[in-house]
Amino acid sequence: MGFFNSATQSIPSITEIPKHIAVIMDGNGRWARKRFLPRIAGHKRGVEAVRDLVKYCVSLKVEYLTLFAFSSENWRRPNEEVSFLMGLFMDALKREVSKLHQNNIKLILIGDRSRFDSALIAQIEESVQLTANNTGLTLTIAANYGGRWDILQAVNQMQLASPHLVGLYEEAHLTPYLSMSYAPEPDLFIRTGGEKRISNFLLWQLAYTELYFTDTLWPDFNETAFNLAIESYQKRERRFGRTSEQLAEHKR
Ligand code: IPE
Ligand code: IPE
Ligand code: MG
């Protein structure tokens, strides 16, 4: 596992195309409701939007794409919707993994798997294993993921690994145990569906990420919508605590 710079420990290098994009895919239910369809129809269409987004990211040579598929709080939804989402997740894995593999995409799952049924856990393990040595886009799916859960599980692992350090922990002790220790911190965060919140997604990792919110509902998030997000990112000035004048100085 590689170790990456932390935006708070040193200033990360910036590229025109974000190296890591993290997405909250929101608005499936509302997309369906607008069409007088059941919410699950929106989730189905949402999978197609995922397939397309992966393509755009591959063509732009984005290195890491991280998608929030199911939050630790989504268990609060009606049982039928939760079961449908689990089934959809299982089917999508089965159906798509060979295509991901052919395209040299590495699939990683983050989140607490312990609440999934054993068939789904087996399918996840098989899919991750198959693509483990691929060197193209790293596609991370956050499923039963919560930012607080992530920080707490990392603290627990860290403490088990170095109990003698109690009271002396630094960032570098903790970050190797965070779920996304294999990736640089996200450059760009996109949330579709109009809400302006993080909903317990990557709390630690988003410290200096550029945030982009769009009213576009997830199933409608097409190439044009994606390009708007990238263009918005390219107009941002990422200062990481410094002044604009310092940045100008730096460029000269
Ligand atoms: C996002 O769409 C998908 C998941 C959370 C699984 P929603 O289902 O939250 O759609 P809205 O927000 O109700 O429209
Ligand atoms: C966030 O969407 C989680 C996912 C997209 C998986 P939600 O629709 O669950 O978020 P809230 O409940 O509106 O904050
Ligand atoms: Mg929602």
PDB file of C-alpha atoms and ligand atoms in Angstrom:
ATOM      1  CA  MET A   1       0.000   0.000   0.000  1.00  0.00           C
ATOM      2  CA  GLY A   2       1.294   3.392  -0.975  1.00  0.00           C
ATOM      3  CA  PHE A   3       1.414   6.289   1.445  1.00  0.00           C
ATOM      4  CA  PHE A   4       0.222   9.593   0.154  1.00  0.00           C
ATOM      5  CA  ASN A   5       0.722  13.140   1.262  1.00  0.00           C
ATOM      6  CA  SER A   6      -1.826  14.527   3.639  1.00  0.00           C
ATOM      7  CA  ALA A   7      -3.139  17.976   2.622  1.00  0.00           C
ATOM      8  CA  THR A   8      -2.639  19.148   6.196  1.00  0.00           C
ATOM      9  CA  GLN A   9       0.927  17.834   6.480  1.00  0.00           C
ATOM     10  CA  SER A  10       2.262  19.046   3.140  1.00  0.00           C
ATOM     11  CA  ILE A  11       0.878  20.775   0.052  1.00  0.00           C
ATOM     12  CA  PRO A  12      -0.312  18.188  -2.494  1.00  0.00           C
ATOM     13  CA  SER A  13       0.521  18.461  -6.182  1.00  0.00           C
ATOM     14  CA  ILE A  14      -2.377  19.666  -8.319  1.00  0.00           C
ATOM     15  CA  THR A  15      -3.236  18.460 -11.817  1.00  0.00           C
ATOM     16  CA  GLU A  16      -5.696  19.792 -14.441  1.00  0.00           C
ATOM     17  CA  ILE A  17      -7.645  16.567 -14.255  1.00  0.00           C
ATOM     18  CA  PRO A  18      -8.494  15.571 -10.688  1.00  0.00           C
ATOM     19  CA  LYS A  19      -6.592  12.430  -9.680  1.00  0.00           C
ATOM     20  CA  HIS A  20      -9.330  11.335  -7.304  1.00  0.00           C
ATOM     21  CA  ILE A  21     -13.060  12.058  -7.647  1.00  0.00           C
ATOM     22  CA  ALA A  22     -15.519  11.080  -4.897  1.00  0.00           C
ATOM     23  CA  VAL A  23     -19.251  11.072  -5.640  1.00  0.00           C
ATOM     24  CA  ILE A  24     -22.458  10.982  -3.614  1.00  0.00           C
ATOM     25  CA  MET A  25     -24.905   9.595  -6.145  1.00  0.00           C
ATOM     26  CA  ASP A  26     -28.140  11.107  -4.855  1.00  0.00           C
ATOM     27  CA  GLY A  27     -31.590  11.652  -6.316  1.00  0.00           C
ATOM     28  CA  ASN A  28     -32.619   8.224  -7.630  1.00  0.00           C
ATOM     29  CA  GLY A  29     -35.874   8.246  -5.670  1.00  0.00           C
ATOM     30  CA  ARG A  30     -36.868  11.724  -6.859  1.00  0.00           C
ATOM     31  CA  TRP A  31     -35.950  10.844 -10.454  1.00  0.00           C
ATOM     32  CA  ALA A  32     -38.436   7.949 -10.276  1.00  0.00           C
ATOM     33  CA  ARG A  33     -41.128   9.930  -8.471  1.00  0.00           C
ATOM     34  CA  LYS A  34     -41.090  12.584 -11.187  1.00  0.00           C
ATOM     35  CA  ARG A  35     -41.971   9.826 -13.639  1.00  0.00           C
ATOM     36  CA  PHE A  36     -44.614   8.227 -11.381  1.00  0.00           C
ATOM     37  CA  LEU A  37     -42.390   5.176 -11.064  1.00  0.00           C
ATOM     38  CA  PRO A  38     -41.450   3.282  -7.885  1.00  0.00           C
ATOM     39  CA  ARG A  39     -38.208   4.456  -6.200  1.00  0.00           C
ATOM     40  CA  ILE A  40     -36.482   1.228  -7.198  1.00  0.00           C
ATOM     41  CA  ALA A  41     -36.813   2.191 -10.879  1.00  0.00           C
ATOM     42  CA  GLY A  42     -34.587   5.160 -10.054  1.00  0.00           C
ATOM     43  CA  HIS A  43     -31.989   2.907  -8.454  1.00  0.00           C
ATOM     44  CA  LYS A  44     -31.971   0.713 -11.566  1.00  0.00           C
ATOM     45  CA  ARG A  45     -31.323   3.715 -13.788  1.00  0.00           C
ATOM     46  CA  GLY A  46     -28.695   4.837 -11.309  1.00  0.00           C
ATOM     47  CA  VAL A  47     -26.594   1.779 -12.140  1.00  0.00           C
ATOM     48  CA  GLU A  48     -26.517   2.871 -15.788  1.00  0.00           C
ATOM     49  CA  ALA A  49     -25.271   6.299 -14.749  1.00  0.00           C
ATOM     50  CA  VAL A  50     -22.479   4.562 -12.807  1.00  0.00           C
ATOM     51  CA  ARG A  51     -21.442   2.598 -15.884  1.00  0.00           C
ATOM     52  CA  ASP A  52     -21.269   5.815 -17.932  1.00  0.00           C
ATOM     53  CA  LEU A  53     -19.342   7.746 -15.285  1.00  0.00           C
ATOM     54  CA  VAL A  54     -16.723   4.997 -15.121  1.00  0.00           C
ATOM     55  CA  LYS A  55     -16.273   5.379 -18.891  1.00  0.00           C
ATOM     56  CA  TYR A  56     -15.824   9.164 -18.693  1.00  0.00           C
ATOM     57  CA  CYS A  57     -13.290   8.772 -15.909  1.00  0.00           C
ATOM     58  CA  VAL A  58     -11.317   6.175 -17.850  1.00  0.00           C
ATOM     59  CA  SER A  59     -11.209   8.428 -20.918  1.00  0.00           C
ATOM     60  CA  LEU A  60     -10.036  11.436 -18.876  1.00  0.00           C
ATOM     61  CA  LYS A  61      -7.450   9.214 -17.117  1.00  0.00           C
ATOM     62  CA  VAL A  62      -8.796   9.929 -13.654  1.00  0.00           C
ATOM     63  CA  GLU A  63      -6.855   7.585 -11.359  1.00  0.00           C
ATOM     64  CA  TYR A  64      -9.373   7.038  -8.544  1.00  0.00           C
ATOM     65  CA  LEU A  65     -13.159   7.147  -8.628  1.00  0.00           C
ATOM     66  CA  THR A  66     -14.976   6.601  -5.335  1.00  0.00           C
ATOM     67  CA  LEU A  67     -18.752   6.142  -5.266  1.00  0.00           C
ATOM     68  CA  PHE A  68     -21.056   6.250  -2.246  1.00  0.00           C
ATOM     69  CA  ALA A  69     -23.513   3.427  -2.928  1.00  0.00           C
ATOM     70  CA  PHE A  70     -25.024   2.756   0.511  1.00  0.00           C
ATOM     71  CA  SER A  71     -24.438   4.634   3.737  1.00  0.00           C
ATOM     72  CA  SER A  72     -24.358   3.193   7.240  1.00  0.00           C
ATOM     73  CA  GLU A  73     -27.592   5.142   7.801  1.00  0.00           C
ATOM     74  CA  ASN A  74     -29.378   3.787   4.698  1.00  0.00           C
ATOM     75  CA  TRP A  75     -30.432   0.721   6.751  1.00  0.00           C
ATOM     76  CA  ARG A  76     -33.081   3.073   8.167  1.00  0.00           C
ATOM     77  CA  ARG A  77     -34.993   2.864   4.864  1.00  0.00           C
ATOM     78  CA  PRO A  78     -37.993   0.551   4.390  1.00  0.00           C
ATOM     79  CA  ASN A  79     -36.955  -3.126   4.371  1.00  0.00           C
ATOM     80  CA  GLU A  80     -38.126  -3.660   0.802  1.00  0.00           C
ATOM     81  CA  GLU A  81     -35.961  -0.831  -0.497  1.00  0.00           C
ATOM     82  CA  VAL A  82     -32.917  -2.073   1.436  1.00  0.00           C
ATOM     83  CA  SER A  83     -33.389  -5.615   0.068  1.00  0.00           C
ATOM     84  CA  PHE A  84     -33.821  -4.278  -3.437  1.00  0.00           C
ATOM     85  CA  LEU A  85     -30.609  -2.266  -3.150  1.00  0.00           C
ATOM     86  CA  MET A  86     -28.696  -5.302  -1.861  1.00  0.00           C
ATOM     87  CA  GLY A  87     -30.015  -7.396  -4.749  1.00  0.00           C
ATOM     88  CA  LEU A  88     -29.141  -4.692  -7.251  1.00  0.00           C
ATOM     89  CA  PHE A  89     -25.643  -4.459  -5.834  1.00  0.00           C
ATOM     90  CA  MET A  90     -25.209  -8.229  -6.126  1.00  0.00           C
ATOM     91  CA  ASP A  91     -26.516  -8.292  -9.729  1.00  0.00           C
ATOM     92  CA  ALA A  92     -24.388  -5.322 -10.775  1.00  0.00           C
ATOM     93  CA  LEU A  93     -21.259  -6.970  -9.361  1.00  0.00           C
ATOM     94  CA  LYS A  94     -22.019 -10.250 -11.127  1.00  0.00           C
ATOM     95  CA  ARG A  95     -22.866  -8.565 -14.399  1.00  0.00           C
ATOM     96  CA  GLU A  96     -20.163  -5.890 -14.551  1.00  0.00           C
ATOM     97  CA  VAL A  97     -17.051  -7.347 -12.969  1.00  0.00           C
ATOM     98  CA  SER A  98     -15.720  -9.102 -16.068  1.00  0.00           C
ATOM     99  CA  LYS A  99     -16.118  -5.862 -18.052  1.00  0.00           C
ATOM    100  CA  LEU A 100     -14.269  -3.957 -15.349  1.00  0.00           C
ATOM    101  CA  HIS A 101     -11.525  -6.552 -15.502  1.00  0.00           C
ATOM    102  CA  GLN A 102     -11.257  -6.355 -19.305  1.00  0.00           C
ATOM    103  CA  ASN A 103     -10.810  -2.608 -18.962  1.00  0.00           C
ATOM    104  CA  ASN A 104      -7.960  -3.006 -16.447  1.00  0.00           C
ATOM    105  CA  ILE A 105     -10.093  -1.436 -13.683  1.00  0.00           C
ATOM    106  CA  LYS A 106      -9.301  -2.324 -10.106  1.00  0.00           C
ATOM    107  CA  LEU A 107     -12.366  -2.685  -7.899  1.00  0.00           C
ATOM    108  CA  ILE A 108     -12.178  -2.022  -4.159  1.00  0.00           C
ATOM    109  CA  LEU A 109     -14.980  -2.035  -1.583  1.00  0.00           C
ATOM    110  CA  ILE A 110     -14.888   0.029   1.562  1.00  0.00           C
ATOM    111  CA  GLY A 111     -17.353  -0.142   4.439  1.00  0.00           C
ATOM    112  CA  ASP A 112     -18.464  -2.607   7.079  1.00  0.00           C
ATOM    113  CA  ARG A 113     -19.231  -5.872   5.281  1.00  0.00           C
ATOM    114  CA  SER A 114     -20.356  -7.719   8.391  1.00  0.00           C
ATOM    115  CA  ARG A 115     -24.033  -6.812   7.893  1.00  0.00           C
ATOM    116  CA  PHE A 116     -24.195  -8.186   4.342  1.00  0.00           C
ATOM    117  CA  ASP A 117     -25.432 -11.709   3.682  1.00  0.00           C
ATOM    118  CA  SER A 118     -22.819 -14.372   3.007  1.00  0.00           C
ATOM    119  CA  ALA A 119     -23.556 -14.674  -0.731  1.00  0.00           C
ATOM    120  CA  LEU A 120     -22.958 -10.946  -1.184  1.00  0.00           C
ATOM    121  CA  ILE A 121     -19.765 -11.068   0.880  1.00  0.00           C
ATOM    122  CA  ALA A 122     -18.513 -13.956  -1.274  1.00  0.00           C
ATOM    123  CA  GLN A 123     -19.364 -12.088  -4.483  1.00  0.00           C
ATOM    124  CA  ILE A 124     -17.550  -8.975  -3.217  1.00  0.00           C
ATOM    125  CA  GLU A 125     -14.453 -10.987  -2.320  1.00  0.00           C
ATOM    126  CA  GLU A 126     -14.421 -12.754  -5.672  1.00  0.00           C
ATOM    127  CA  SER A 127     -14.819  -9.503  -7.634  1.00  0.00           C
ATOM    128  CA  VAL A 128     -12.141  -7.660  -5.682  1.00  0.00           C
ATOM    129  CA  GLN A 129      -9.771 -10.613  -6.029  1.00  0.00           C
ATOM    130  CA  LEU A 130     -10.283 -10.869  -9.805  1.00  0.00           C
ATOM    131  CA  THR A 131      -9.310  -7.237 -10.427  1.00  0.00           C
ATOM    132  CA  ALA A 132      -6.680  -6.890  -7.697  1.00  0.00           C
ATOM    133  CA  ASN A 133      -3.687  -6.657 -10.034  1.00  0.00           C
ATOM    134  CA  ASN A 134      -5.216  -4.249 -12.535  1.00  0.00           C
ATOM    135  CA  THR A 135      -3.367  -0.986 -13.078  1.00  0.00           C
ATOM    136  CA  GLY A 136      -5.969   1.308 -14.667  1.00  0.00           C
ATOM    137  CA  LEU A 137      -8.694   3.257 -12.856  1.00  0.00           C
ATOM    138  CA  THR A 138      -9.170   2.305  -9.197  1.00  0.00           C
ATOM    139  CA  LEU A 139     -12.938   2.159  -8.661  1.00  0.00           C
ATOM    140  CA  THR A 140     -13.922   2.209  -5.002  1.00  0.00           C
ATOM    141  CA  ILE A 141     -17.480   1.448  -3.953  1.00  0.00           C
ATOM    142  CA  ALA A 142     -18.443   2.607  -0.472  1.00  0.00           C
ATOM    143  CA  ALA A 143     -21.117   0.246   0.782  1.00  0.00           C
ATOM    144  CA  ASN A 144     -22.363   0.255   4.370  1.00  0.00           C
ATOM    145  CA  TYR A 145     -19.771   2.967   4.753  1.00  0.00           C
ATOM    146  CA  GLY A 146     -19.778   5.823   7.242  1.00  0.00           C
ATOM    147  CA  GLY A 147     -17.062   8.411   7.793  1.00  0.00           C
ATOM    148  CA  ARG A 148     -17.312   8.105  11.565  1.00  0.00           C
ATOM    149  CA  TRP A 149     -17.158   4.329  11.395  1.00  0.00           C
ATOM    150  CA  ASP A 150     -14.026   4.653   9.259  1.00  0.00           C
ATOM    151  CA  ILE A 151     -12.219   6.945  11.704  1.00  0.00           C
ATOM    152  CA  LEU A 152     -13.194   4.779  14.676  1.00  0.00           C
ATOM    153  CA  GLN A 153     -12.130   1.500  13.074  1.00  0.00           C
ATOM    154  CA  ALA A 154      -8.808   3.134  12.191  1.00  0.00           C
ATOM    155  CA  VAL A 155      -8.302   4.375  15.769  1.00  0.00           C
ATOM    156  CA  ASN A 156      -9.028   0.884  17.073  1.00  0.00           C
ATOM    157  CA  GLN A 157      -6.595  -0.773  14.680  1.00  0.00           C
ATOM    158  CA  MET A 158      -3.935   1.824  15.376  1.00  0.00           C
ATOM    159  CA  GLN A 159      -4.213   1.310  19.092  1.00  0.00           C
ATOM    160  CA  LEU A 160      -4.003  -2.453  18.787  1.00  0.00           C
ATOM    161  CA  ALA A 161      -0.912  -2.150  16.603  1.00  0.00           C
ATOM    162  CA  SER A 162       0.960   0.282  18.848  1.00  0.00           C
ATOM    163  CA  PRO A 163      -0.486   0.271  22.386  1.00  0.00           C
ATOM    164  CA  HIS A 164       2.683   1.822  23.807  1.00  0.00           C
ATOM    165  CA  LEU A 165       1.968   5.074  21.922  1.00  0.00           C
ATOM    166  CA  VAL A 166      -1.134   6.051  23.927  1.00  0.00           C
ATOM    167  CA  GLY A 167      -1.376   9.847  24.031  1.00  0.00           C
ATOM    168  CA  LEU A 168       1.325  10.380  21.398  1.00  0.00           C
ATOM    169  CA  TYR A 169      -0.539   9.604  18.209  1.00  0.00           C
ATOM    170  CA  GLU A 170       0.060  11.701  15.112  1.00  0.00           C
ATOM    171  CA  GLU A 171      -1.712  11.792  11.732  1.00  0.00           C
ATOM    172  CA  ALA A 172       0.789   9.412  10.212  1.00  0.00           C
ATOM    173  CA  HIS A 173      -0.010   6.778  12.841  1.00  0.00           C
ATOM    174  CA  LEU A 174      -3.704   6.841  12.009  1.00  0.00           C
ATOM    175  CA  THR A 175      -3.912   7.301   8.247  1.00  0.00           C
ATOM    176  CA  PRO A 176      -2.506   3.889   7.249  1.00  0.00           C
ATOM    177  CA  TYR A 177      -5.580   2.326   8.904  1.00  0.00           C
ATOM    178  CA  LEU A 178      -8.212   4.481   7.218  1.00  0.00           C
ATOM    179  CA  SER A 179     -10.219   2.605   4.568  1.00  0.00           C
ATOM    180  CA  MET A 180      -8.742   4.625   1.701  1.00  0.00           C
ATOM    181  CA  SER A 181      -5.075   4.555   2.716  1.00  0.00           C
ATOM    182  CA  TYR A 182      -4.276   3.280  -0.791  1.00  0.00           C
ATOM    183  CA  ALA A 183      -5.457   6.497  -2.460  1.00  0.00           C
ATOM    184  CA  PRO A 184      -4.597  10.184  -2.387  1.00  0.00           C
ATOM    185  CA  GLU A 185      -7.226  12.389  -0.739  1.00  0.00           C
ATOM    186  CA  PRO A 186     -10.061  13.310  -3.155  1.00  0.00           C
ATOM    187  CA  ASP A 187      -9.420  16.405  -5.303  1.00  0.00           C
ATOM    188  CA  LEU A 188     -13.053  16.770  -6.304  1.00  0.00           C
ATOM    189  CA  PHE A 189     -16.251  15.808  -4.483  1.00  0.00           C
ATOM    190  CA  ILE A 190     -19.486  15.736  -6.469  1.00  0.00           C
ATOM    191  CA  ARG A 191     -22.954  15.445  -4.959  1.00  0.00           C
ATOM    192  CA  THR A 192     -25.941  15.187  -7.282  1.00  0.00           C
ATOM    193  CA  GLY A 193     -29.570  15.598  -6.264  1.00  0.00           C
ATOM    194  CA  GLY A 194     -29.440  19.102  -4.830  1.00  0.00           C
ATOM    195  CA  GLU A 195     -28.641  18.427  -1.154  1.00  0.00           C
ATOM    196  CA  LYS A 196     -25.666  20.294   0.229  1.00  0.00           C
ATOM    197  CA  ARG A 197     -24.318  17.937   2.818  1.00  0.00           C
ATOM    198  CA  ILE A 198     -21.697  15.247   3.294  1.00  0.00           C
ATOM    199  CA  SER A 199     -24.060  12.621   4.826  1.00  0.00           C
ATOM    200  CA  ASN A 200     -21.238  10.885   6.744  1.00  0.00           C
ATOM    201  CA  PHE A 201     -19.172  10.149   3.610  1.00  0.00           C
ATOM    202  CA  LEU A 202     -15.351  10.453   3.710  1.00  0.00           C
ATOM    203  CA  LEU A 203     -15.046  12.838   6.680  1.00  0.00           C
ATOM    204  CA  TRP A 204     -11.309  12.686   7.252  1.00  0.00           C
ATOM    205  CA  GLN A 205     -10.304  12.548   3.610  1.00  0.00           C
ATOM    206  CA  LEU A 206     -12.424  15.507   2.422  1.00  0.00           C
ATOM    207  CA  ALA A 207     -10.500  18.031   4.557  1.00  0.00           C
ATOM    208  CA  TYR A 208      -9.231  20.004   1.515  1.00  0.00           C
ATOM    209  CA  THR A 209     -11.341  18.547  -1.283  1.00  0.00           C
ATOM    210  CA  GLU A 210     -13.112  20.930  -3.694  1.00  0.00           C
ATOM    211  CA  LEU A 211     -16.864  20.489  -3.209  1.00  0.00           C
ATOM    212  CA  TYR A 212     -19.281  20.547  -6.149  1.00  0.00           C
ATOM    213  CA  PHE A 213     -23.038  20.324  -5.744  1.00  0.00           C
ATOM    214  CA  THR A 214     -25.497  19.991  -8.603  1.00  0.00           C
ATOM    215  CA  ASP A 215     -29.291  19.773  -8.729  1.00  0.00           C
ATOM    216  CA  THR A 216     -29.041  17.154 -11.486  1.00  0.00           C
ATOM    217  CA  LEU A 217     -30.535  13.897 -10.220  1.00  0.00           C
ATOM    218  CA  TRP A 218     -28.154  10.933 -10.289  1.00  0.00           C
ATOM    219  CA  PRO A 219     -29.803   8.974 -13.170  1.00  0.00           C
ATOM    220  CA  ASP A 220     -29.548  12.161 -15.300  1.00  0.00           C
ATOM    221  CA  PHE A 221     -25.855  12.724 -14.546  1.00  0.00           C
ATOM    222  CA  ASN A 222     -24.473  12.419 -18.086  1.00  0.00           C
ATOM    223  CA  GLU A 223     -21.245  13.423 -19.816  1.00  0.00           C
ATOM    224  CA  THR A 224     -22.299  17.083 -20.088  1.00  0.00           C
ATOM    225  CA  ALA A 225     -23.067  17.207 -16.370  1.00  0.00           C
ATOM    226  CA  PHE A 226     -19.736  15.532 -15.593  1.00  0.00           C
ATOM    227  CA  ASN A 227     -17.829  18.003 -17.777  1.00  0.00           C
ATOM    228  CA  LEU A 228     -19.478  20.903 -15.937  1.00  0.00           C
ATOM    229  CA  ALA A 229     -18.132  19.507 -12.672  1.00  0.00           C
ATOM    230  CA  ILE A 230     -14.637  19.165 -14.140  1.00  0.00           C
ATOM    231  CA  GLU A 231     -14.765  22.714 -15.534  1.00  0.00           C
ATOM    232  CA  SER A 232     -15.850  24.050 -12.168  1.00  0.00           C
ATOM    233  CA  TYR A 233     -12.938  22.222 -10.549  1.00  0.00           C
ATOM    234  CA  GLN A 234     -10.493  23.692 -13.050  1.00  0.00           C
ATOM    235  CA  LYS A 235     -11.575  27.233 -12.086  1.00  0.00           C
ATOM    236  CA  ARG A 236     -10.904  26.714  -8.385  1.00  0.00           C
ATOM    237  CA  GLU A 237      -7.898  28.119  -6.640  1.00  0.00           C
ATOM    238  CA  ARG A 238      -6.641  25.456  -4.263  1.00  0.00           C
ATOM    239  CA  ARG A 239      -4.800  27.443  -1.644  1.00  0.00           C
ATOM    240  CA  PHE A 240      -4.414  24.915   1.179  1.00  0.00           C
ATOM    241  CA  GLY A 241      -4.221  27.736   3.701  1.00  0.00           C
ATOM    242  CA  ARG A 242      -1.971  30.052   1.693  1.00  0.00           C
ATOM    243  CA  THR A 243      -2.814  33.400   0.061  1.00  0.00           C
ATOM    244  CA  SER A 244      -3.490  33.982  -3.656  1.00  0.00           C
ATOM    245  CA  GLU A 245      -0.322  36.083  -3.798  1.00  0.00           C
ATOM    246  CA  GLN A 246       1.728  33.188  -2.546  1.00  0.00           C
ATOM    247  CA  LEU A 247       0.247  30.958  -5.230  1.00  0.00           C
ATOM    248  CA  ALA A 248       1.118  33.487  -7.962  1.00  0.00           C
ATOM    249  CA  GLU A 249       4.651  33.684  -6.586  1.00  0.00           C
ATOM    250  CA  HIS A 250       4.858  29.902  -6.666  1.00  0.00           C
ATOM    251  CA  LYS A 251       3.896  29.712 -10.348  1.00  0.00           C
ATOM    252  CA  ARG A 252       6.557  32.184 -11.500  1.00  0.00           C
TER     253      ARG A 252
HETATM  254  C1  IPE B   1     -29.377   7.734  -3.791  1.00  0.00           C
HETATM  255  O1  IPE B   1     -30.658   8.106  -4.187  1.00  0.00           O
HETATM  256  C2  IPE B   1     -29.207   6.241  -3.734  1.00  0.00           C
HETATM  257  C3  IPE B   1     -29.008   5.702  -2.388  1.00  0.00           C
HETATM  258  C4  IPE B   1     -28.961   6.397  -1.276  1.00  0.00           C
HETATM  259  C5  IPE B   1     -28.846   4.279  -2.303  1.00  0.00           C
HETATM  260  P1  IPE B   1     -31.817   8.245  -3.140  1.00  0.00           P
HETATM  261  O2  IPE B   1     -32.513   6.924  -2.995  1.00  0.00           O
HETATM  262  O3  IPE B   1     -31.335   8.833  -1.860  1.00  0.00           O
HETATM  263  O4  IPE B   1     -32.776   9.254  -3.882  1.00  0.00           O
HETATM  264  P2  IPE B   1     -33.604  10.441  -3.244  1.00  0.00           P
HETATM  265  O5  IPE B   1     -32.645  11.296  -2.454  1.00  0.00           O
HETATM  266  O6  IPE B   1     -34.655   9.835  -2.394  1.00  0.00           O
HETATM  267  O7  IPE B   1     -34.165  11.150  -4.444  1.00  0.00           O
HETATM  268  C1  IPE B   2     -26.276   9.579   0.761  1.00  0.00           C
HETATM  269  O1  IPE B   2     -27.540   9.756   0.216  1.00  0.00           O
HETATM  270  C2  IPE B   2     -25.854   8.172   0.629  1.00  0.00           C
HETATM  271  C3  IPE B   2     -25.713   7.642  -0.725  1.00  0.00           C
HETATM  272  C4  IPE B   2     -25.839   8.285  -1.847  1.00  0.00           C
HETATM  273  C5  IPE B   2     -25.368   6.263  -0.762  1.00  0.00           C
HETATM  274  P1  IPE B   2     -28.837   9.821   1.127  1.00  0.00           P
HETATM  275  O2  IPE B   2     -29.959  10.156   0.221  1.00  0.00           O
HETATM  276  O3  IPE B   2     -28.957   8.597   1.948  1.00  0.00           O
HETATM  277  O4  IPE B   2     -28.505  11.054   2.099  1.00  0.00           O
HETATM  278  P2  IPE B   2     -29.425  11.883   3.077  1.00  0.00           P
HETATM  279  O5  IPE B   2     -30.142  10.911   3.939  1.00  0.00           O
HETATM  280  O6  IPE B   2     -30.375  12.659   2.230  1.00  0.00           O
HETATM  281  O7  IPE B   2     -28.480  12.768   3.825  1.00  0.00           O
HETATM  282 MG    MG B   3     -31.180  10.733  -1.163  1.00  0.00          MG
END
